[in-house]
CSV table of C-alpha atoms in Angstrom, one decimal:
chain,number,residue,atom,x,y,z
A,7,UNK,CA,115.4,62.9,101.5
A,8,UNK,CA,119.1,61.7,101.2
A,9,UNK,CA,121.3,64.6,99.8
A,10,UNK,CA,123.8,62.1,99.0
A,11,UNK,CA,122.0,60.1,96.5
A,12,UNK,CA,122.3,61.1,93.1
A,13,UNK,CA,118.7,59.4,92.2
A,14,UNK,CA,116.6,61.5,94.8
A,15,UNK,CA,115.1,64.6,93.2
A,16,UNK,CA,115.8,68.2,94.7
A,17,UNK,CA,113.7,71.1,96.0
A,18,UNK,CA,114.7,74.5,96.0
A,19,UNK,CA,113.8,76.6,98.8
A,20,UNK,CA,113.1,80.5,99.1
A,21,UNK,CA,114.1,81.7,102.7
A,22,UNK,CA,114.1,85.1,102.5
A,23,UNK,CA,113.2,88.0,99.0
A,24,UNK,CA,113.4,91.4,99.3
A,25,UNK,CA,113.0,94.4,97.8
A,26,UNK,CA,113.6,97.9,99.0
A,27,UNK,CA,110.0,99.8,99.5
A,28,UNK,CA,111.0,102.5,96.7
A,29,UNK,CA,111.2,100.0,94.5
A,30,UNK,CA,108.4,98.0,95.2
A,31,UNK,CA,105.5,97.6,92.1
A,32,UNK,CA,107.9,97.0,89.6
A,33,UNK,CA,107.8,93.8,88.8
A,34,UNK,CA,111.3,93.0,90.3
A,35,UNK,CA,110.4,90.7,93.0
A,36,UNK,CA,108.5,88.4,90.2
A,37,UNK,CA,111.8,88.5,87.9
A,38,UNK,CA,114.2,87.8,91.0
A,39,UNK,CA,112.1,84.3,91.8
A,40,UNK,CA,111.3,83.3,87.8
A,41,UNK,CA,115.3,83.5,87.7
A,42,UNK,CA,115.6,82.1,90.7
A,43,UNK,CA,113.1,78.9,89.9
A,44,UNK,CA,115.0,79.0,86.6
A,45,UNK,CA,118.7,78.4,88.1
A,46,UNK,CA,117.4,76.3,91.0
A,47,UNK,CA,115.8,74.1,87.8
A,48,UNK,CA,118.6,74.3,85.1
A,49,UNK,CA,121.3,74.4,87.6
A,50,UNK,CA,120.5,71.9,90.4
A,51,UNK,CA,117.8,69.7,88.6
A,52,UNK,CA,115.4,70.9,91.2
A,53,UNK,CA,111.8,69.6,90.8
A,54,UNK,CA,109.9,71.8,93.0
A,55,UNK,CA,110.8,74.9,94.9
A,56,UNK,CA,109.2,75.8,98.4
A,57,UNK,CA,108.7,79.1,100.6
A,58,UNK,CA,106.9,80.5,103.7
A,59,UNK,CA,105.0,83.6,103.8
A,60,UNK,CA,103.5,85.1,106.8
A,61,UNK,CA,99.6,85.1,106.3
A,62,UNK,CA,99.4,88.8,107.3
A,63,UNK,CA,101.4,89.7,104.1
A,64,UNK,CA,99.0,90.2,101.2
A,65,UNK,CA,101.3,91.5,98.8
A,66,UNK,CA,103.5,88.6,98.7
A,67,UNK,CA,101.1,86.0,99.5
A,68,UNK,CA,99.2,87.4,96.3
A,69,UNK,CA,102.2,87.2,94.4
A,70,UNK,CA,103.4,83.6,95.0
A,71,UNK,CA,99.7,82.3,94.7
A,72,UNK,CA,98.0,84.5,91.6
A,73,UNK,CA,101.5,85.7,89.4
A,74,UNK,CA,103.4,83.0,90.2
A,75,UNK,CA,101.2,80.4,90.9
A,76,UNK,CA,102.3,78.7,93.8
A,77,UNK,CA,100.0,76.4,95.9
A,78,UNK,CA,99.6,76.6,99.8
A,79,UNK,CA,100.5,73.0,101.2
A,80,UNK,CA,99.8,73.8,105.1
A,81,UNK,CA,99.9,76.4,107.5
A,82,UNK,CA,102.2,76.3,109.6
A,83,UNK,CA,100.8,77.5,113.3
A,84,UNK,CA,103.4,80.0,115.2
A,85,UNK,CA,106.3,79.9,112.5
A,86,UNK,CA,107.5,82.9,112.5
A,87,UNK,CA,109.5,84.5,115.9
A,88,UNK,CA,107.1,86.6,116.7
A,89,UNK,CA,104.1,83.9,116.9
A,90,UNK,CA,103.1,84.3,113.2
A,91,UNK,CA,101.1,81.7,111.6
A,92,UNK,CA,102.4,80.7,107.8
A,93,UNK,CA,102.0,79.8,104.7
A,94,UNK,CA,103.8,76.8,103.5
A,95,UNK,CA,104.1,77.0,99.5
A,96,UNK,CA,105.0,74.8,97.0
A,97,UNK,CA,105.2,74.6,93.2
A,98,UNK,CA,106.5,72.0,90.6
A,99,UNK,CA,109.0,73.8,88.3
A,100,UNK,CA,110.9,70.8,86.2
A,101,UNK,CA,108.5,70.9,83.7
A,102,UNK,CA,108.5,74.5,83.2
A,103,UNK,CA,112.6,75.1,82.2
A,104,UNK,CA,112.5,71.0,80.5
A,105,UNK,CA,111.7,72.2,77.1
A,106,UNK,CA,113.9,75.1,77.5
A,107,UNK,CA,117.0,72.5,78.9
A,108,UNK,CA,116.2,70.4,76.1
A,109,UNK,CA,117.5,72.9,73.7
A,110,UNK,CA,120.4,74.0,75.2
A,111,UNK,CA,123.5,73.0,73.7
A,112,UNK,CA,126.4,72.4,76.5
């Protein structure tokens, strides 16, 4: 991808969410990435947004594949520092926010 051409499409890209344990089952996490998809797509003209999750997390993996939808592209083997395999996710989020842009008045 050239960053310098105005014509090639963006991607967003999650590196790192968190939120503290007594806080956790909230619903926060989901509301920090829908806003976060939303500005990477209103913002930025993104057309997809990407993350890595380690495959031993189950909450989060759970949360970026069943709530939010996300699809796993690969795994990728010993990504993580410690040796961790992970998940490489990706999901198309232009369309979602279009309608929305649409209507905006700037």
């Amino acid at each position: 991808m050239n960053d310098d051409d105005p014509e090639t499409p963006l991607d967003g890209h999650i590196t790192s969410l968190s939120v503290l344990r007594s806080y956790r089952r909230l619903g926060l996490a989901e509301r920090l990435m829908t806003q976060a998809q939303r500005a990477m797509a209103e913002v930025f003209g993104a057309q997809r947004v990407s993350l890595h999750v380690r495959v031993s997390n189950v909450a989060a993996f759970s949360l970026y594949k069943n709530t939010l939808k996300f699809d796993i592209k690969d795994t990728e083997k010993k990504y993580y520092g410690d040796g961790e395999d992970a998940y490489a996710m990706k999901k198309e989020i232009r369309e979602m926010y279009l309608s929305e842009m649409d209507s905006l008045d700037f």
